[in-house]
């Protein structure tokens, strides 16, 4: 979760930071009292996939906090040096050990409370030789009737799965956006 | 532009930072040598709109660097405390003084070189009473034949405009994704 006004020292010189509104700005920024560097804080992207094999979706059971033991889609923070698609593929390998082919951006979910934007890609699994990574206790394919709805780790995962099964019933997949309160 | 390994001091305690790979990670992170806080660096979102009035699009001429004097769509860094849509609307007001209604996410452009993801929403202008803000020299409506293609500030703007006019010729608007090398 993002903690507003959490910057206490300047990353450039180590000097003490003060929150104030710069002359050409309209909100408080962490500004170094020594070297005047301004440190911006902005939302981060979480990128992942919804891997599908036949009539089943692939979920991972989390081996780490938060929400250890609960199920989620493979996803994680986007890194510098990669595209959203590359990040989504990387997380799918890291967390589920799954080989997939992306089929387009499927959901964008704003989670303002924690300063995050979650982006999920629909993904076609190329085989079922998936192997959970160190951040997952297990990875398993679920038919719609088997999905452990009460044990899903994050609401962005739950909404994306709900979008998917609803779209599948209608026989067409559309991009979905939603805000998680 | 993001500058890798630019963190020199810890934002929590001001101590000297060292880039090293934490035990449970697979890439170097800025780690404080004093209090062990890890500082992550991730891509940022730029959010904006493609405002449309009848057969024209609204562009702003930049009053600030980079690319001062060149034309762009209203857009800027997404802030904490807002959704992607709220950020896109805010930037449209701040840079163009335009009142719009969003019509869905239109383009997602990865600009890996600078660690940015640009998200543009298609937007219907509610009137033509737009007023350029302090970051714009002017704002003006352009028919396709009038667009100053050689004076567009950013490639993400140019690609989004190209997507729009191509879609309009085909009579259907679809979400577009692209990577800017």
XYZ file of C-alpha atoms in Angstrom, chain B residues 2 21 25 44 64 74 93 102-103 130 134-135 138 143 165 179:
16
model
C 14.210 7.292 -15.978
C 19.890 -8.299 -5.437
C 14.505 -11.272 -5.646
C 5.007 5.392 -14.508
C 7.112 23.878 -21.342
C -3.564 16.752 -23.273
C -8.791 20.456 -17.898
C -14.723 9.914 -21.779
C -15.617 7.214 -24.279
C -11.638 25.460 -24.178
C -0.316 27.501 -18.084
C 1.507 24.516 -19.625
C -2.469 27.532 -27.265
C -9.424 18.622 -39.011
C -8.073 8.774 -38.186
C 5.329 -0.296 -28.254
